[in-house]
Coordinates of C-alpha atoms and ligand atoms in Angstrom, one line a residue:
M1 CA 33.4 -49.8 10.3
T2 CA 31.6 -48.8 13.4
A3 CA 30.1 -45.4 13.9
V4 CA 32.9 -44.3 16.2
E5 CA 35.6 -45.2 13.6
S6 CA 33.8 -43.1 11.0
D7 CA 33.7 -39.9 13.2
S8 CA 37.1 -38.5 12.7
G9 CA 36.0 -35.4 14.4
V10 CA 35.9 -37.3 17.7
L11 CA 38.7 -39.6 16.9
A12 CA 41.4 -37.2 15.8
G13 CA 41.7 -35.4 19.1
E14 CA 44.7 -35.0 21.3
E15 CA 42.4 -33.3 23.8
R16 CA 43.8 -30.5 25.9
M17 CA 42.8 -29.3 29.4
L18 CA 41.6 -25.9 30.5
I19 CA 43.8 -24.0 33.0
D20 CA 43.5 -20.3 33.7
G21 CA 41.5 -19.7 30.5
E22 CA 43.9 -21.5 28.2
L23 CA 43.5 -24.9 26.5
V24 CA 46.9 -26.5 27.2
H25 CA 48.8 -29.7 27.1
A26 CA 50.2 -31.2 30.3
A27 CA 53.4 -29.9 31.8
G28 CA 55.2 -33.2 31.1
G29 CA 53.9 -33.4 27.5
A30 CA 52.4 -36.9 28.0
F31 CA 49.1 -38.3 26.8
F32 CA 47.0 -41.2 27.8
D33 CA 44.7 -43.4 25.7
V34 CA 41.0 -43.6 25.8
E35 CA 39.6 -47.0 24.9
H36 CA 36.2 -47.6 23.3
P37 CA 34.8 -50.5 25.4
A38 CA 32.6 -51.9 22.6
S39 CA 35.5 -52.4 20.2
E40 CA 38.5 -52.6 22.6
Q41 CA 40.2 -50.1 20.3
V42 CA 42.0 -47.0 21.3
A43 CA 39.7 -44.2 20.3
G44 CA 41.9 -41.2 20.9
R45 CA 44.2 -39.6 23.5
V46 CA 44.0 -37.0 26.1
T47 CA 46.7 -34.8 27.7
D48 CA 48.0 -36.4 30.9
G49 CA 48.0 -33.7 33.6
T50 CA 50.5 -33.8 36.4
V51 CA 50.4 -32.6 40.1
A52 CA 52.2 -29.5 38.8
D53 CA 49.3 -28.8 36.4
M54 CA 46.8 -29.3 39.2
E55 CA 48.7 -26.8 41.3
R56 CA 48.6 -24.3 38.5
A57 CA 44.8 -24.9 38.1
V58 CA 44.1 -24.4 41.8
G59 CA 46.2 -21.2 41.8
A60 CA 44.2 -19.9 38.9
A61 CA 40.9 -20.7 40.6
R62 CA 42.1 -19.1 43.8
R63 CA 43.1 -15.9 42.1
A64 CA 39.8 -15.8 40.1
F65 CA 37.9 -16.1 43.4
D66 CA 40.0 -13.6 45.4
N67 CA 40.6 -11.0 42.7
T68 CA 37.5 -10.8 40.5
D69 CA 33.8 -10.0 41.0
W70 CA 32.7 -13.5 40.0
S71 CA 31.4 -14.3 43.5
R72 CA 29.5 -11.1 43.8
D73 CA 28.0 -10.6 40.3
V74 CA 25.0 -12.8 40.0
E75 CA 23.7 -11.3 36.8
F76 CA 27.1 -11.9 35.0
R77 CA 27.1 -15.5 36.3
Y78 CA 23.5 -15.9 34.9
H79 CA 24.6 -14.6 31.6
C80 CA 27.6 -16.9 31.4
L81 CA 25.7 -20.0 32.4
M82 CA 22.9 -19.3 30.0
Q83 CA 25.6 -19.0 27.3
L84 CA 27.0 -22.3 28.5
H85 CA 23.5 -23.9 28.3
A86 CA 23.2 -22.8 24.6
A87 CA 26.8 -23.8 23.8
L88 CA 26.3 -27.3 25.3
D89 CA 23.1 -27.7 23.4
R90 CA 24.8 -26.7 20.1
N91 CA 27.5 -29.4 20.8
K92 CA 25.2 -32.1 22.1
E93 CA 25.6 -34.6 19.3
R94 CA 29.4 -34.4 19.6
L95 CA 29.0 -34.8 23.4
R96 CA 26.8 -37.8 22.8
R97 CA 29.4 -39.4 20.5
I98 CA 32.1 -38.8 23.1
L99 CA 29.9 -40.3 25.8
I100 CA 29.2 -43.4 23.7
T101 CA 32.9 -43.7 22.7
E102 CA 34.4 -43.5 26.2
V103 CA 31.6 -45.2 28.3
G104 CA 29.9 -47.5 25.8
C105 CA 26.5 -46.1 26.8
P106 CA 23.8 -47.2 24.3
V107 CA 22.7 -44.4 22.0
T108 CA 19.1 -45.4 22.8
V109 CA 19.4 -44.4 26.5
S110 CA 21.8 -41.5 26.1
G111 CA 19.2 -38.8 26.5
S112 CA 19.2 -38.9 30.3
Q113 CA 23.0 -38.4 30.1
I114 CA 23.1 -35.6 27.5
E115 CA 19.8 -33.7 27.1
S116 CA 18.9 -33.8 30.8
P117 CA 22.1 -32.4 32.2
I118 CA 22.1 -29.7 29.5
E119 CA 18.7 -28.7 30.7
E120 CA 20.0 -28.7 34.3
V121 CA 22.4 -25.9 33.4
K122 CA 19.5 -23.6 32.6
H123 CA 17.7 -24.8 35.8
W124 CA 20.7 -23.8 38.0
A125 CA 21.2 -20.5 36.2
E126 CA 17.5 -19.6 36.9
H127 CA 17.5 -21.0 40.4
G128 CA 20.7 -19.1 41.3
R129 CA 19.4 -15.8 39.8
A130 CA 16.2 -16.0 41.8
F131 CA 17.9 -17.0 45.0
D132 CA 17.7 -14.5 47.9
Y133 CA 21.4 -14.0 49.0
L134 CA 20.7 -11.5 51.8
Q135 CA 17.8 -12.7 54.0
D136 CA 16.2 -10.9 56.9
N137 CA 16.3 -13.1 60.0
G138 CA 14.2 -10.8 62.2
V139 CA 14.8 -9.0 65.4
H140 CA 16.3 -11.0 68.3
E141 CA 16.6 -10.0 72.0
T142 CA 20.2 -9.9 73.3
Q143 CA 21.8 -8.8 76.6
L144 CA 22.7 -5.6 74.9
G145 CA 19.2 -4.9 73.5
P146 CA 17.5 -5.9 70.3
A147 CA 19.5 -6.8 67.2
R148 CA 18.3 -7.3 63.7
R149 CA 20.0 -10.3 62.1
K150 CA 20.6 -10.8 58.5
L151 CA 21.8 -14.0 56.8
S152 CA 24.2 -13.4 54.0
Y153 CA 24.6 -16.4 51.7
E154 CA 28.1 -16.3 50.2
A155 CA 30.1 -18.5 47.9
I156 CA 32.5 -20.9 49.7
G157 CA 35.6 -20.2 47.6
V158 CA 37.5 -22.7 45.4
V159 CA 35.6 -25.9 44.8
G160 CA 37.4 -29.0 43.7
A161 CA 35.1 -31.4 41.7
I162 CA 36.1 -35.0 41.3
T163 CA 33.9 -37.2 39.1
P164 CA 33.6 -41.0 38.3
W165 CA 33.4 -42.7 34.9
N166 CA 29.9 -44.2 34.9
V167 CA 27.9 -41.0 34.0
P168 CA 30.7 -38.6 33.2
F169 CA 29.0 -35.7 31.4
Y170 CA 26.0 -35.7 33.7
L171 CA 28.2 -35.7 36.8
N172 CA 30.6 -33.1 35.5
I173 CA 27.7 -30.8 35.1
A174 CA 25.9 -31.8 38.3
E175 CA 29.1 -31.2 40.4
T176 CA 30.2 -27.9 38.8
V177 CA 27.3 -25.9 37.5
P178 CA 25.5 -25.2 40.9
A179 CA 28.9 -24.5 42.4
L180 CA 29.7 -21.9 39.7
M181 CA 26.2 -20.3 39.8
A182 CA 26.6 -19.9 43.6
G183 CA 29.7 -17.8 42.9
N184 CA 32.5 -20.3 43.5
T185 CA 35.5 -21.0 41.2
V186 CA 36.0 -24.6 40.2
V187 CA 38.7 -27.1 39.3
L188 CA 37.2 -30.3 37.7
K189 CA 39.2 -33.6 37.7
P190 CA 37.3 -36.1 35.6
A191 CA 37.9 -39.9 35.9
Q192 CA 40.8 -41.6 34.1
L193 CA 38.5 -43.8 32.0
T194 CA 36.3 -40.9 30.8
P195 CA 38.4 -37.8 30.4
W196 CA 36.9 -36.6 27.1
S197 CA 33.6 -35.5 28.4
G198 CA 35.6 -33.3 30.8
S199 CA 38.1 -31.9 28.3
E200 CA 35.3 -31.2 25.8
Y201 CA 33.3 -29.4 28.5
G202 CA 36.5 -27.3 29.1
R203 CA 36.9 -26.5 25.4
I204 CA 33.3 -25.3 25.2
V205 CA 33.7 -23.1 28.2
A206 CA 36.9 -21.6 26.8
E207 CA 35.8 -21.1 23.3
E208 CA 32.0 -20.5 23.5
T209 CA 31.4 -18.6 26.8
D210 CA 32.4 -15.5 28.6
I211 CA 33.3 -17.4 31.8
P212 CA 36.5 -15.6 32.9
A213 CA 40.0 -17.1 33.0
G214 CA 40.5 -19.2 36.1
V215 CA 36.8 -19.4 37.1
F216 CA 36.5 -22.9 35.6
N217 CA 39.5 -25.3 35.1
V218 CA 39.6 -28.9 33.9
V219 CA 42.6 -31.1 34.7
T220 CA 42.6 -34.5 32.9
S221 CA 45.0 -37.1 34.2
N222 CA 45.7 -40.8 34.3
A223 CA 47.0 -40.6 37.9
N224 CA 45.1 -40.8 41.1
E225 CA 47.7 -38.6 42.7
V226 CA 46.4 -35.6 40.7
G227 CA 42.9 -36.0 42.3
A228 CA 44.6 -36.5 45.7
A229 CA 46.6 -33.3 45.2
L230 CA 43.4 -31.4 44.6
S231 CA 41.7 -32.8 47.7
A232 CA 44.7 -32.0 49.9
D233 CA 45.5 -28.5 48.5
P234 CA 45.1 -25.9 51.3
R235 CA 43.9 -23.3 48.7
V236 CA 40.8 -25.4 48.0
D237 CA 37.8 -24.7 50.3
M238 CA 35.5 -27.5 49.3
I239 CA 35.6 -30.8 47.6
T240 CA 32.5 -32.2 45.8
F241 CA 33.0 -35.8 44.9
T242 CA 31.2 -38.7 43.3
G243 CA 32.8 -42.1 43.3
S244 CA 33.6 -45.1 45.4
T245 CA 33.3 -45.2 49.2
A246 CA 37.0 -46.1 49.4
T247 CA 38.1 -42.9 47.5
G248 CA 35.6 -40.9 49.6
R249 CA 37.3 -42.0 52.8
A250 CA 40.7 -40.9 51.3
I251 CA 39.3 -37.5 50.3
L252 CA 37.8 -36.9 53.7
A253 CA 41.2 -37.7 55.3
A254 CA 43.1 -35.5 52.8
G255 CA 40.8 -32.6 53.6
A256 CA 40.9 -33.0 57.4
P257 CA 44.1 -30.9 58.1
T258 CA 42.4 -27.8 56.5
V259 CA 38.9 -28.8 57.6
K260 CA 37.6 -28.7 54.0
K261 CA 33.9 -28.9 53.5
T262 CA 33.3 -32.2 51.7
L263 CA 30.3 -33.3 49.7
L264 CA 30.4 -37.0 49.0
E265 CA 28.1 -39.1 46.8
L266 CA 29.5 -42.6 47.2
G267 CA 28.7 -46.3 46.4
G268 CA 25.4 -48.1 47.0
K269 CA 24.1 -51.7 47.3
S270 CA 20.4 -50.9 47.3
A271 CA 17.6 -53.3 48.1
H272 CA 14.2 -53.7 46.3
I273 CA 11.6 -55.0 48.7
V274 CA 8.9 -56.7 46.6
L275 CA 5.9 -57.1 49.0
D276 CA 3.7 -60.1 48.7
D277 CA 0.8 -58.1 47.3
A278 CA 2.9 -56.5 44.5
D279 CA 2.1 -56.7 40.8
F280 CA 5.0 -58.9 39.8
S281 CA 4.3 -58.6 36.1
S282 CA 5.1 -54.9 36.1
A283 CA 7.6 -54.6 39.0
L284 CA 10.0 -57.4 38.0
P285 CA 10.6 -56.8 34.3
L286 CA 11.3 -53.1 35.3
A287 CA 13.7 -54.3 38.0
A288 CA 15.5 -56.4 35.3
M289 CA 15.7 -53.5 33.0
M290 CA 17.1 -51.2 35.7
A291 CA 19.9 -53.8 36.3
C292 CA 20.9 -54.0 32.6
V293 CA 20.3 -50.6 31.1
M294 CA 23.6 -49.0 32.1
S295 CA 25.3 -52.4 32.2
G296 CA 24.6 -52.3 35.9
Q297 CA 27.1 -49.4 36.2
S298 CA 24.7 -47.3 38.3
C299 CA 25.1 -46.3 41.9
I300 CA 21.4 -46.2 42.6
L301 CA 20.6 -49.5 41.0
P302 CA 18.5 -51.6 43.5
S303 CA 20.6 -54.7 42.8
R304 CA 19.4 -56.8 45.8
I305 CA 15.9 -58.1 45.1
L306 CA 14.0 -59.4 48.2
L307 CA 11.1 -61.7 47.3
P308 CA 8.4 -63.0 49.6
R309 CA 8.9 -66.8 50.1
S310 CA 5.2 -67.4 49.3
R311 CA 5.8 -66.1 45.7
Y312 CA 9.5 -66.8 45.4
D313 CA 9.4 -69.2 42.4
E314 CA 6.9 -67.0 40.5
G315 CA 9.2 -64.0 40.9
L316 CA 12.3 -65.8 39.9
Q317 CA 10.7 -67.0 36.7
I318 CA 9.7 -63.5 35.6
L319 CA 13.1 -62.0 36.5
A320 CA 15.1 -64.8 34.7
A321 CA 12.9 -64.5 31.5
S322 CA 13.3 -60.7 31.5
M323 CA 17.0 -60.7 32.0
A324 CA 17.6 -63.4 29.4
A325 CA 15.6 -61.4 26.8
F326 CA 17.3 -58.0 27.4
P327 CA 18.7 -56.4 24.2
V328 CA 22.5 -56.3 24.6
G329 CA 24.9 -55.3 21.9
D330 CA 26.8 -52.5 20.1
P331 CA 25.9 -49.2 21.8
W332 CA 25.8 -47.4 18.4
T333 CA 22.9 -49.6 17.2
P334 CA 19.5 -48.1 18.1
G335 CA 17.4 -50.5 20.1
N336 CA 20.2 -52.0 22.1
M337 CA 19.6 -51.1 25.7
Q338 CA 22.7 -52.7 27.3
G339 CA 26.3 -52.0 26.2
P340 CA 29.6 -53.3 27.4
Q341 CA 31.2 -52.9 30.8
I342 CA 33.6 -49.9 30.7
S343 CA 36.8 -51.9 30.8
A344 CA 38.4 -55.4 30.9
T345 CA 39.2 -54.8 34.6
Q346 CA 35.6 -53.9 35.5
R347 CA 34.3 -56.9 33.6
Q348 CA 36.7 -59.2 35.4
K349 CA 35.6 -57.8 38.7
V350 CA 31.9 -58.4 37.8
L351 CA 32.6 -62.0 36.7
G352 CA 34.7 -62.6 39.8
L353 CA 31.8 -61.4 42.1
I354 CA 29.3 -63.6 40.2
Q355 CA 31.7 -66.6 40.8
S356 CA 32.0 -65.7 44.5
G357 CA 28.2 -65.8 44.8
I358 CA 28.1 -69.2 43.2
D359 CA 30.9 -70.4 45.5
S360 CA 28.9 -69.2 48.5
G361 CA 25.8 -71.3 47.5
A362 CA 23.8 -69.0 45.2
R363 CA 22.0 -70.6 42.3
L364 CA 22.8 -69.2 38.8
L365 CA 19.5 -68.8 37.0
T366 CA 20.6 -67.0 33.9
G367 CA 23.8 -65.4 32.5
G368 CA 27.0 -65.7 34.4
G369 CA 29.5 -65.1 31.6
V370 CA 30.2 -63.4 28.3
P371 CA 27.5 -63.4 25.6
E372 CA 28.5 -66.0 22.9
N373 CA 28.0 -63.6 20.0
L374 CA 29.8 -60.7 21.6
T375 CA 33.4 -61.7 22.2
T376 CA 34.9 -58.4 21.2
G377 CA 34.0 -55.6 23.6
Y378 CA 33.6 -56.0 27.4
Y379 CA 30.1 -57.4 27.3
T380 CA 28.7 -59.4 30.2
Q381 CA 25.5 -61.5 30.2
A382 CA 22.7 -60.2 32.3
T383 CA 22.9 -62.4 35.4
L384 CA 20.4 -63.6 38.0
L385 CA 21.6 -65.2 41.2
A386 CA 18.9 -66.8 43.5
D387 CA 19.1 -68.0 47.1
V388 CA 21.8 -65.4 47.9
D389 CA 23.0 -65.3 51.5
P390 CA 22.5 -61.7 52.6
D391 CA 25.9 -61.8 54.4
S392 CA 27.9 -63.2 51.4
Q393 CA 30.3 -61.0 49.5
V394 CA 28.1 -60.8 46.4
A395 CA 25.2 -59.4 48.6
Q396 CA 27.5 -57.0 50.4
E397 CA 29.8 -55.6 47.8
E398 CA 28.9 -53.2 45.0
I399 CA 29.1 -55.2 41.7
F400 CA 28.6 -52.5 39.1
G401 CA 27.5 -55.0 36.5
P402 CA 24.2 -56.3 35.1
V403 CA 23.7 -58.6 38.0
L404 CA 20.7 -59.1 40.3
T405 CA 20.9 -61.1 43.5
V406 CA 17.7 -62.5 44.9
T407 CA 17.0 -63.4 48.6
P408 CA 13.7 -64.8 49.9
Y409 CA 12.2 -63.3 53.1
D410 CA 9.4 -64.4 55.5
S411 CA 7.8 -61.2 56.8
D412 CA 7.9 -57.5 56.2
E413 CA 10.1 -57.1 59.3
D414 CA 12.5 -59.8 57.9
A415 CA 12.7 -57.9 54.5
I416 CA 13.5 -54.6 56.2
A417 CA 16.2 -56.2 58.3
I418 CA 17.8 -57.8 55.2
A419 CA 17.5 -54.5 53.3
N420 CA 19.3 -52.6 56.1
N421 CA 22.1 -55.2 56.4
S422 CA 24.6 -53.1 54.4
I423 CA 27.2 -50.5 55.0
Y424 CA 25.6 -48.5 52.2
G425 CA 22.4 -46.5 52.2
L426 CA 22.0 -44.8 48.8
S427 CA 18.6 -45.8 47.4
G428 CA 16.0 -48.5 47.5
E429 CA 12.7 -49.6 46.1
V430 CA 9.4 -51.0 47.4
S431 CA 6.8 -52.6 45.3
S432 CA 3.3 -53.2 46.7
A433 CA -0.4 -52.9 45.7
D434 CA -0.9 -50.8 48.8
P435 CA 1.1 -47.5 48.6
E436 CA 0.6 -46.7 52.3
R437 CA 2.0 -50.1 53.3
A438 CA 4.9 -49.5 51.0
L439 CA 5.4 -46.1 52.5
R440 CA 5.6 -47.6 56.0
V441 CA 8.3 -50.0 54.8
A442 CA 10.2 -47.3 52.9
Q443 CA 10.3 -45.2 56.1
R444 CA 12.0 -48.1 57.9
M445 CA 14.7 -48.5 55.3
R446 CA 18.0 -46.8 56.3
T447 CA 18.7 -45.2 53.0
G448 CA 18.8 -41.8 51.4
N449 CA 16.2 -42.3 48.7
V450 CA 13.4 -44.8 47.9
S451 CA 11.1 -45.3 44.9
I452 CA 7.7 -46.9 45.4
N453 CA 6.3 -48.8 42.5
A454 CA 9.0 -47.3 40.2
K455 CA 8.0 -43.7 40.9
S456 CA 11.4 -42.2 40.8
H457 CA 12.9 -40.4 43.8
F458 CA 15.5 -38.8 41.5
G459 CA 15.3 -35.4 39.9
I460 CA 16.7 -31.9 39.9
S461 CA 14.0 -30.5 42.2
S462 CA 14.4 -32.9 45.1
P463 CA 17.4 -33.5 47.3
F464 CA 19.5 -36.6 46.6
G465 CA 22.1 -37.9 49.1
G466 CA 23.2 -41.1 50.8
T467 CA 23.1 -42.2 54.4
K468 CA 25.7 -44.5 56.2
Q469 CA 28.7 -45.0 54.0
S470 CA 27.0 -43.8 50.8
G471 CA 27.7 -40.2 51.3
L472 CA 27.5 -36.8 53.1
G473 CA 25.3 -33.9 51.9
Y474 CA 23.0 -33.5 49.0
R475 CA 22.8 -32.7 45.3
N476 CA 19.7 -31.3 43.7
G477 CA 16.8 -29.4 45.2
E478 CA 17.3 -26.3 47.3
Q479 CA 19.6 -28.2 49.6
G480 CA 21.8 -29.1 46.7
Y481 CA 22.3 -25.4 45.9
M482 CA 22.9 -24.4 49.5
E483 CA 25.7 -26.9 49.8
Y484 CA 27.8 -24.5 47.7
L485 CA 27.1 -21.5 50.0
D486 CA 28.3 -20.5 53.4
I487 CA 25.9 -18.5 55.7
K488 CA 27.2 -15.4 57.3
T489 CA 25.0 -14.2 60.2
I490 CA 25.2 -10.4 60.6
G491 CA 23.8 -8.6 63.7
M492 CA 22.9 -5.0 63.2
P493 CA 20.9 -2.2 64.8
A494 CA 17.2 -3.2 65.0
Ligands
NAD501 P1 36.6 -44.0 42.0 O1 36.3 -43.7 43.5 O2 37.6 -45.1 41.7 O3 37.1 -42.7 41.3 C1 36.3 -41.5 41.2 C2 37.2 -40.3 41.0 O4 38.1 -40.2 42.1 C3 38.1 -40.5 39.7 O5 38.1 -39.2 39.1 C4 39.5 -40.8 40.3 O6 40.5 -40.4 39.5 C5 39.5 -40.0 41.6 N1 40.4 -40.5 42.6 C6 40.9 -41.8 42.8 N2 41.7 -41.8 43.9 C7 41.7 -40.6 44.4 C8 42.2 -40.0 45.6 N3 43.0 -40.7 46.4 N4 42.0 -38.7 45.9 C9 41.2 -38.0 45.1 N5 40.6 -38.5 43.9 C10 40.8 -39.8 43.6 O7 35.2 -44.3 41.4 P2 34.8 -44.9 40.0 O8 35.3 -46.3 39.9 O9 35.3 -43.9 39.0 O10 33.2 -44.8 39.9 C11 32.4 -45.8 40.4 C12 31.9 -45.5 41.8 O11 31.2 -44.2 41.8 C13 30.9 -46.5 42.4 O12 31.3 -46.8 43.7 C14 29.6 -45.8 42.3 O13 28.6 -46.2 43.2 C15 30.0 -44.4 42.6 N6 29.0 -43.4 42.1 C16 28.2 -42.8 43.1 C17 27.2 -42.0 42.7 C18 26.3 -41.3 43.7 O14 25.6 -40.3 43.3 N7 26.3 -41.7 44.9 C19 27.0 -41.7 41.3 C20 27.8 -42.3 40.4 C21 28.8 -43.2 40.8

């Protein structure tokens, strides 16, 4: 019996969603199953929201924004979000079990997906309380004499938040908490594969906080049309979305008729430029770990490794050895760092892309299939492909699996050109013994974020966003809070 089977508290649920302050079942009375990807067993079921449910949730959020003081009462919002922080912290072991159950995330690495976002709730509550919502912009000369201008920072209105399955609890928090603290009302639509993290978040808000009815709503659904209905609804002022570039395009198009503000964090295909003076013995095992630790299901993973031709074989050997030794297995077992892919479909997609790489001339150095001892669960071997053509499908498409592609380069210029040969621009990495040289290379990469020598670019206090087709706008940092505010400029007597 695995740990998930023994936790009837998690398993028994027929999880409800939160609309207008009530935990409810879907209008049609239907449910959909949640599968545990490590056992291939149905782990529970969640209410299957319809377009009608979404319309009710948007109506509730609209009324809560228009008819209550939520958007104007920053002290009350602070009180509610600090309550939420405490409530999430009380429930964190249950949230962790749900995360492992629906994603297959290894318990060993679950801290960044549970403890960190819970701490972020407190961060945003404090940040939003300290924010100066009415700023003096000074005296300006106009044709009619001097005018004093003030900048009034105000909530945008109803925010629709749509999240993906790879880091569900973290992204549910990251998309909704700054929006709420800024005074907006919110409708959250979690991903089909990971609805529990969302429904549990809704339950905690309803039962353990004073957040008023309609301010925060969660609609779980197995149908893409329900997210589409949210992104097209004229009563919604803004969509904040994390997911694939294809869905991001559809959301932009759906919001165009009502000119919705749209914040998009999309796909990536990031490059890691390993310069010829880099310390391979530290940089490359870390690169292998990054590729495997979330089963490769990470948007910011630098999955294209660019190695100098002068040290190509040395680099390949280290990467292959590190990947082959990576601890893969049951996510409930402490020590395992790589769990399964989230679904049979996702694993099939990963294996198909590996095969497309081999068909286009890449050399398979390790992995390439299913681990022999892990035939139940959607496990994939950590896979290293060498001699990858930068224009091939496997070098251009996001894989979302534990796969690294390696391409040799001849000069720094050459490496920068290969790194920039992508429709995406989410993150990247440079390794070098010379941080200034690495910085010059990083500045030439057309991407939103870069780490040098594994010094992370990612964190709550710094803006995070993609360039090119990886996104629009920012999460985190001051910019990430301002995304959820409109600026009203007021001219008044000087
Ligand atoms: P997805 O785009 O398939 O789905 C994301 C969400 O959009 C889900 O909730 C889904 O139900 C909803 N959706 C689907 N069609 C819709 C439509 N027409 N209108 C409105 N909503 C719709 O993405 P996924 O497969 O769940 O997640 C993986 C993707 O997310 C990868 O591309 C990954 O790179 C990206 N991602 C990006 C970041 C980032 O910060 N840039 C972070 C995590 C994941």
